Amino acid sequence: MNNPVRAGLQRRYEARLLERLGGRVEGKRVLEIGCGRGVGTEIIFERFGAREVHAFDVDPDMIEQARIGLSAYSPDRLKLAVGDVTAIEAPDASFDAVFDFAIIHHVPNWKDAVCEVARVLKPEGLFFFEEVTSYALGRWFYRTFLEHPMSQHWFGKDLFVSELERQGILVGNNVVERFFGDFIIGVGRRM
Ligand SMILES: C[S@@+](CC[C@H](N)C(=O)[O-])C[C@H]1O[C@@H](n2cnc3c(N)ncnc32)[C@H](O)[C@@H]1O
């Protein structure tokens, strides 16, 4: 998924929709989970106006690429680290917003990831998410060319949203399905 087509979609389409649903995060302290090579991190700074972004990925090579690509940002504004979304290295209620650009569907124990996101969000903090659903992951292209967890770990919109709400992140109707239900894009608020 780390390719120019994906990056273009992320910048021109997903970011615009996420902003419409959740607004900007001007001057805020933000966490990005599974940042890959850092395209989302740049969007969070430039489009959403974050003051400080902490971004991590489980893959050290991705963090190395992100370090190179994001070298223009000073270390007091950008913290990059290798880390696992099911055990986030941050205190409770420490971020104003968390961004998820298509990572939670990669995590077999994805409900633990949701639990961790809820834990590190401040009350009233926002969770911006773009996720890939079981409809997409069941398609031939995804099964053949991309590596993902087994089908018993997949989710659709309703299951994902109900898990967020069970863990205290209220989404309500602030979520949309795109491309025949293959993607869900939404913003929830920590209660
Ligand atoms: C589809 S890529 C998305 C990367 C980036 N967010 C983007 O949109 O371009 C999924 C990313 O999630 C990372 N990832 C997978 N499991 C993870 C975990 N348990 N904790 C943190 N990152 C993880 C992968 O290494 C990969 O970089």
PDB file of N, CA and C and ligand atoms in Angstrom, residues 1-2 6 10 14 32-40 56-59 62 83-86 100-103 105-107 130 148, ligand 1:
ATOM      1  N   MET A   1       0.822  -1.222   0.000  1.00  0.00           N
ATOM      2  CA  MET A   1       0.000   0.000   0.000  1.00  0.00           C
ATOM      3  C   MET A   1       0.850   1.264   0.000  1.00  0.00           C
ATOM      4  N   ASN A   2       2.176   1.105   0.201  1.00  0.00           N
ATOM      5  CA  ASN A   2       3.040   2.280   0.197  1.00  0.00           C
ATOM      6  C   ASN A   2       3.428   2.613  -1.233  1.00  0.00           C
ATOM      7  N   ARG A   6      -1.691   5.284  -3.877  1.00  0.00           N
ATOM      8  CA  ARG A   6      -2.268   5.351  -2.524  1.00  0.00           C
ATOM      9  C   ARG A   6      -2.003   6.730  -1.903  1.00  0.00           C
ATOM     10  N   GLN A  10      -4.743   9.421  -0.678  1.00  0.00           N
ATOM     11  CA  GLN A  10      -4.719   9.830   0.730  1.00  0.00           C
ATOM     12  C   GLN A  10      -4.748  11.365   0.834  1.00  0.00           C
ATOM     13  N   GLU A  14      -9.015  11.144   0.785  1.00  0.00           N
ATOM     14  CA  GLU A  14      -9.284  10.727   2.170  1.00  0.00           C
ATOM     15  C   GLU A  14      -9.132  11.889   3.149  1.00  0.00           C
ATOM     16  N   GLU A  32      -0.193   9.300  15.352  1.00  0.00           N
ATOM     17  CA  GLU A  32      -0.557   8.520  14.162  1.00  0.00           C
ATOM     18  C   GLU A  32      -0.078   7.083  14.359  1.00  0.00           C
ATOM     19  N   ILE A  33      -0.992   6.135  14.242  1.00  0.00           N
ATOM     20  CA  ILE A  33      -0.647   4.716  14.408  1.00  0.00           C
ATOM     21  C   ILE A  33      -0.303   4.133  13.031  1.00  0.00           C
ATOM     22  N   GLY A  34       0.683   3.269  12.973  1.00  0.00           N
ATOM     23  CA  GLY A  34       1.052   2.603  11.713  1.00  0.00           C
ATOM     24  C   GLY A  34       1.307   3.591  10.592  1.00  0.00           C
ATOM     25  N   CYS A  35       2.281   4.470  10.806  1.00  0.00           N
ATOM     26  CA  CYS A  35       2.470   5.619   9.901  1.00  0.00           C
ATOM     27  C   CYS A  35       3.083   5.253   8.560  1.00  0.00           C
ATOM     28  N   GLY A  36       3.593   4.013   8.398  1.00  0.00           N
ATOM     29  CA  GLY A  36       4.241   3.658   7.141  1.00  0.00           C
ATOM     30  C   GLY A  36       5.390   4.611   6.860  1.00  0.00           C
ATOM     31  N   ARG A  37       5.489   5.069   5.591  1.00  0.00           N
ATOM     32  CA  ARG A  37       6.632   5.947   5.253  1.00  0.00           C
ATOM     33  C   ARG A  37       6.341   7.420   5.507  1.00  0.00           C
ATOM     34  N   GLY A  38       5.195   7.720   6.120  1.00  0.00           N
ATOM     35  CA  GLY A  38       4.989   9.073   6.637  1.00  0.00           C
ATOM     36  C   GLY A  38       4.128  10.005   5.805  1.00  0.00           C
ATOM     37  N   VAL A  39       3.418   9.477   4.823  1.00  0.00           N
ATOM     38  CA  VAL A  39       2.553  10.347   4.007  1.00  0.00           C
ATOM     39  C   VAL A  39       1.450  10.952   4.886  1.00  0.00           C
ATOM     40  N   GLY A  40       0.849  10.110   5.736  1.00  0.00           N
ATOM     41  CA  GLY A  40      -0.208  10.588   6.632  1.00  0.00           C
ATOM     42  C   GLY A  40       0.311  11.621   7.618  1.00  0.00           C
ATOM     43  N   PHE A  56       4.209   6.145  14.848  1.00  0.00           N
ATOM     44  CA  PHE A  56       4.981   4.905  14.992  1.00  0.00           C
ATOM     45  C   PHE A  56       4.480   3.857  14.005  1.00  0.00           C
ATOM     46  N   ASP A  57       5.333   2.862  13.795  1.00  0.00           N
ATOM     47  CA  ASP A  57       4.991   1.731  12.937  1.00  0.00           C
ATOM     48  C   ASP A  57       5.725   0.507  13.489  1.00  0.00           C
ATOM     49  N   VAL A  58       5.147  -0.663  13.283  1.00  0.00           N
ATOM     50  CA  VAL A  58       5.764  -1.882  13.795  1.00  0.00           C
ATOM     51  C   VAL A  58       6.993  -2.277  12.970  1.00  0.00           C
ATOM     52  N   ASP A  59       7.098  -1.730  11.738  1.00  0.00           N
ATOM     53  CA  ASP A  59       8.160  -2.120  10.817  1.00  0.00           C
ATOM     54  C   ASP A  59       9.302  -1.075  10.849  1.00  0.00           C
ATOM     55  N   MET A  62       9.970   0.988   7.676  1.00  0.00           N
ATOM     56  CA  MET A  62       9.015   2.084   7.427  1.00  0.00           C
ATOM     57  C   MET A  62       9.428   3.328   8.210  1.00  0.00           C
ATOM     58  N   GLY A  83       6.879   0.824  17.031  1.00  0.00           N
ATOM     59  CA  GLY A  83       5.942   0.498  18.105  1.00  0.00           C
ATOM     60  C   GLY A  83       4.780  -0.325  17.594  1.00  0.00           C
ATOM     61  N   ASP A  84       4.059  -0.896  18.549  1.00  0.00           N
ATOM     62  CA  ASP A  84       2.941  -1.788  18.234  1.00  0.00           C
ATOM     63  C   ASP A  84       1.645  -1.157  18.731  1.00  0.00           C
ATOM     64  N   VAL A  85       0.659  -1.090  17.861  1.00  0.00           N
ATOM     65  CA  VAL A  85      -0.603  -0.434  18.222  1.00  0.00           C
ATOM     66  C   VAL A  85      -1.360  -1.193  19.320  1.00  0.00           C
ATOM     67  N   THR A  86      -1.045  -2.449  19.550  1.00  0.00           N
ATOM     68  CA  THR A  86      -1.746  -3.174  20.621  1.00  0.00           C
ATOM     69  C   THR A  86      -1.080  -2.933  21.987  1.00  0.00           C
ATOM     70  N   ASP A 100      -5.688   7.051  12.048  1.00  0.00           N
ATOM     71  CA  ASP A 100      -5.490   5.678  11.573  1.00  0.00           C
ATOM     72  C   ASP A 100      -5.706   5.679  10.062  1.00  0.00           C
ATOM     73  N   PHE A 101      -4.600   5.687   9.300  1.00  0.00           N
ATOM     74  CA  PHE A 101      -4.709   5.573   7.842  1.00  0.00           C
ATOM     75  C   PHE A 101      -4.477   4.106   7.479  1.00  0.00           C
ATOM     76  N   ALA A 102      -5.541   3.327   7.507  1.00  0.00           N
ATOM     77  CA  ALA A 102      -5.521   1.944   6.986  1.00  0.00           C
ATOM     78  C   ALA A 102      -4.510   1.022   7.651  1.00  0.00           C
ATOM     79  N   ILE A 103      -4.547   0.970   8.960  1.00  0.00           N
ATOM     80  CA  ILE A 103      -3.631   0.038   9.626  1.00  0.00           C
ATOM     81  C   ILE A 103      -4.347  -1.011  10.464  1.00  0.00           C
ATOM     82  N   HIS A 105      -6.859  -2.877  10.113  1.00  0.00           N
ATOM     83  CA  HIS A 105      -7.249  -4.149   9.450  1.00  0.00           C
ATOM     84  C   HIS A 105      -6.053  -5.086   9.265  1.00  0.00           C
ATOM     85  N   HIS A 106      -4.823  -4.593   9.539  1.00  0.00           N
ATOM     86  CA  HIS A 106      -3.629  -5.452   9.468  1.00  0.00           C
ATOM     87  C   HIS A 106      -3.379  -6.201  10.781  1.00  0.00           C
ATOM     88  N   VAL A 107      -4.125  -5.848  11.810  1.00  0.00           N
ATOM     89  CA  VAL A 107      -3.812  -6.352  13.150  1.00  0.00           C
ATOM     90  C   VAL A 107      -4.792  -7.466  13.522  1.00  0.00           C
ATOM     91  N   GLU A 130      -9.531   5.691   8.599  1.00  0.00           N
ATOM     92  CA  GLU A 130      -9.815   5.232   7.247  1.00  0.00           C
ATOM     93  C   GLU A 130      -9.434   3.763   7.273  1.00  0.00           C
ATOM     94  N   HIS A 148      -2.650  -9.889   4.411  1.00  0.00           N
ATOM     95  CA  HIS A 148      -3.534  -9.424   5.484  1.00  0.00           C
ATOM     96  C   HIS A 148      -3.842 -10.577   6.425  1.00  0.00           C
TER      97      HIS A 148
HETATM   98  C1  LIG B   1      -1.483  -0.384   4.619  1.00  0.00           C
HETATM   99  S1  LIG B   1      -0.066   0.178   5.476  1.00  0.00           S
HETATM  100  C2  LIG B   1      -0.551   1.852   5.794  1.00  0.00           C
HETATM  101  C3  LIG B   1       0.625   2.728   6.032  1.00  0.00           C
HETATM  102  C4  LIG B   1       0.279   4.204   6.163  1.00  0.00           C
HETATM  103  N1  LIG B   1      -0.587   4.456   7.306  1.00  0.00           N
HETATM  104  C5  LIG B   1      -0.385   4.683   4.890  1.00  0.00           C
HETATM  105  O1  LIG B   1      -1.584   4.924   4.890  1.00  0.00           O
HETATM  106  O2  LIG B   1       0.320   4.795   3.876  1.00  0.00           O
HETATM  107  C6  LIG B   1      -0.253  -0.578   7.081  1.00  0.00           C
HETATM  108  C7  LIG B   1       0.870  -0.216   8.038  1.00  0.00           C
HETATM  109  O3  LIG B   1       0.551  -0.738   9.315  1.00  0.00           O
HETATM  110  C8  LIG B   1       1.748  -1.214   9.918  1.00  0.00           C
HETATM  111  N2  LIG B   1       1.368  -2.139  10.988  1.00  0.00           N
HETATM  112  C9  LIG B   1       0.872  -3.388  10.866  1.00  0.00           C
HETATM  113  N3  LIG B   1       0.640  -3.931  12.079  1.00  0.00           N
HETATM  114  C10 LIG B   1       0.998  -2.996  12.999  1.00  0.00           C
HETATM  115  C11 LIG B   1       0.991  -2.946  14.425  1.00  0.00           C
HETATM  116  N4  LIG B   1       0.587  -3.993  15.156  1.00  0.00           N
HETATM  117  N5  LIG B   1       1.406  -1.825  15.040  1.00  0.00           N
HETATM  118  C12 LIG B   1       1.833  -0.752  14.318  1.00  0.00           C
HETATM  119  N6  LIG B   1       1.870  -0.732  12.958  1.00  0.00           N
HETATM  120  C13 LIG B   1       1.460  -1.838  12.301  1.00  0.00           C
HETATM  121  C14 LIG B   1       2.511  -1.822   8.755  1.00  0.00           C
HETATM  122  O4  LIG B   1       3.886  -1.971   9.043  1.00  0.00           O
HETATM  123  C15 LIG B   1       2.221  -0.828   7.640  1.00  0.00           C
HETATM  124  O5  LIG B   1       3.185   0.206   7.583  1.00  0.00           O
END
